[in-house]
Amino acid sequence: MTSQIFPSDVQQSLDLVGIFVFALSGGLLAVRKNMDIFGICVLAEVTALGGGVMRDLVIGATPVAAFSNLGYFLTPLLAGLVVFFLHPEVERINRAVQALDALGLGLFCVTGTAKAHDYGLGAVAAVALGMVTAAGGGVMRDVLAGEIPSLLRWDREIYAVPALVGAALVAVLIALDSLTAATGTAAALTAFGLRMLALRYGWRAPRAWHRNGSRTSEE
Amino acid sequence: MTSQIFPSDVQQSLDLVGIFVFALSGGLLAVRKNMDIFGICVLAEVTALGGGVMRDLVIGATPVAAFSNLGYFLTPLLAGLVVFFLHPEVERINRAVQALDALGLGLFCVTGTAKAHDYGLGAVAAVALGMVTAAGGGVMRDVLAGEIPSLLRWDREIYAVPALVGAALVAVLIALDSLTAATGTAAALTAFGLRMLALRYGWRAPRAWHRNGSRTSEE
Amino acid sequence: MTSQIFPSDVQQSLDLVGIFVFALSGGLLAVRKNMDIFGICVLAEVTALGGGVMRDLVIGATPVAAFSNLGYFLTPLLAGLVVFFLHPEVERINRAVQALDALGLGLFCVTGTAKAHDYGLGAVAAVALGMVTAAGGGVMRDVLAGEIPSLLRWDREIYAVPALVGAALVAVLIALDSLTAATGTAAALTAFGLRMLALRYGWRAPRAWHRNGSRTSEE
């Protein structure tokens, strides 16, 4: 199992940190959308676990991991409660939350790619599923909140590209048969670093070529 | 198979009643959104079957039940046609429709939890999937209609909490090895009763703590 | 395997054409929504592969075909790049794109129904999944772009009915044990022809019976 990049207790701890931070971002959007405590918890769950659930469904790993591990399920509820009671404080440390979110992005694109490879998918498909693992929950969060996914919008800093780079590094490491805890961590940190740089310098992806004139009202 | 709480013909009849009423709520929203006959039928299908399909995908029960039972598939079409021809009459008996919807909620949170347990999921995951079974179709209905799911909105009477209570009761009954037709019915009626009380007395869940000042425009 | 209606290289070529054209429609909507290059590619992927992924998940054909065939995955990326650089030209040949889209609709409703039958589903369920295969990607495209799916809207030419006719023809052919490359092609061309006629003559489906008075603002 190459998905066991890290010793399983380390993996578990890292997963829970990533899940917790993703859940915070879901809960905060729910608060901004004026949802109630239940909506906050649902959006926290969906944001934190949605990407992994989509990956597990596509590769046929059922029952999906998010529902067979109690900690995975309870952690977003805890994050939802934290947001419910402390959301002004959580908003205030938004830069720290964004940094932790970038860490989750790096971690999940690495473990998602490795797990997809374990289930027999080819390199390109495994990379795609690594990105789905890292970014899918955020897309579901935005759809449920009635927004166009921020992942797709040109006016947000790039989010998928760091995940793509991290996932592609893992695919290369697997092909070279040299995916270890050390190299896997390096891939995750690369994705994390790119995302942090994108946030700091406002990196955006280009819109369609030679676009001039009218914008749509959606944007 | 504890999911066979009731004799299978009783179970089948109850399922069809629940599916029919959920489909009515989907069809009515489609009419309000000015959709055509086909949109009405699609929204009826999705609302009625979406929750069960999500549960079956997550637990790996494929092909999913909604597509292997002809009656499950045709019932929403019938509801769609009823709404198409008789929607003013259906709107007029909206209170009766809401009561039947509460009955569907009670039924599906019980059977969904039991089925998830049959597939080997733990108690907490089974409860979560019971809620998904009961409420998932409504969420998909609202997303397809371009609305924020009413489940998530603070300005609607609580919907998920009754499902949570019913599903949790089933999990406790399973743990005590005493889930029977009688106790399962009691759990379903508890969820039903809570939802009816919520409707009558306008029970809502609280929004985020110490919230004051500006509201978002979404609400 | 009746899903092997055509020799497998012919099937593969037809699939790729259908995927490419569906991806163009996703990419064009992304451009209209002012998304960046990455959003264009994501919407191209989702539109082209979403219907097939939904079908494969429901019938339990995992890992889903879209992720185990490299060509299926790369074709939408190519279409995304074409749209990114050439979208004014692609918009200008919109009628040709619509005709090719109708061809994809005809093809996928036929192959989707046949594949669902191969996995043991009954005739009605197979027809429903044929429609999901043909139209599901477009629904996901519209939801991600923040629009009510055009499939559901009364003010668009009928899209699902041609798919329904094509899928139903395949189910009848299977029941008569006479689904061949020739008859399968005839079913696909029937769906294609109906869609083209709907586009030319502005065929729409009726809205709810005896509807008069206020319209909703959504429409």
PDB file of C-alpha atoms in Angstrom, chain C residues 1 5 18 53 62 98 103 111 121 128-129 140 156 191-192 204 208 211:
ATOM      1  CA  MET C   1     -21.431  -7.512 -23.929  1.00  0.00           C
ATOM      2  CA  ILE C   5     -22.428  -2.391 -30.377  1.00  0.00           C
ATOM      3  CA  GLY C  18     -18.807  13.040 -28.377  1.00  0.00           C
ATOM      4  CA  VAL C  53     -19.338   8.907 -14.298  1.00  0.00           C
ATOM      5  CA  THR C  62     -15.682   1.136 -10.652  1.00  0.00           C
ATOM      6  CA  GLN C  98     -24.847  22.402 -31.518  1.00  0.00           C
ATOM      7  CA  LEU C 103     -24.617  13.812 -32.282  1.00  0.00           C
ATOM      8  CA  THR C 111     -24.179   3.430 -25.473  1.00  0.00           C
ATOM      9  CA  LEU C 121     -30.426  -3.396 -15.005  1.00  0.00           C
ATOM     10  CA  ALA C 128     -33.085   6.225 -17.403  1.00  0.00           C
ATOM     11  CA  LEU C 129     -29.330   5.670 -17.194  1.00  0.00           C
ATOM     12  CA  MET C 140     -23.431  19.287 -13.640  1.00  0.00           C
ATOM     13  CA  ARG C 156     -35.001  25.905 -24.006  1.00  0.00           C
ATOM     14  CA  ALA C 191     -32.220  10.958 -31.277  1.00  0.00           C
ATOM     15  CA  PHE C 192     -29.841  13.207 -33.236  1.00  0.00           C
ATOM     16  CA  ARG C 204     -40.447  23.185 -26.253  1.00  0.00           C
ATOM     17  CA  ALA C 208     -47.740  23.074 -15.836  1.00  0.00           C
ATOM     18  CA  ARG C 211     -50.839  28.077 -15.631  1.00  0.00           C
TER      19      ARG C 211
END
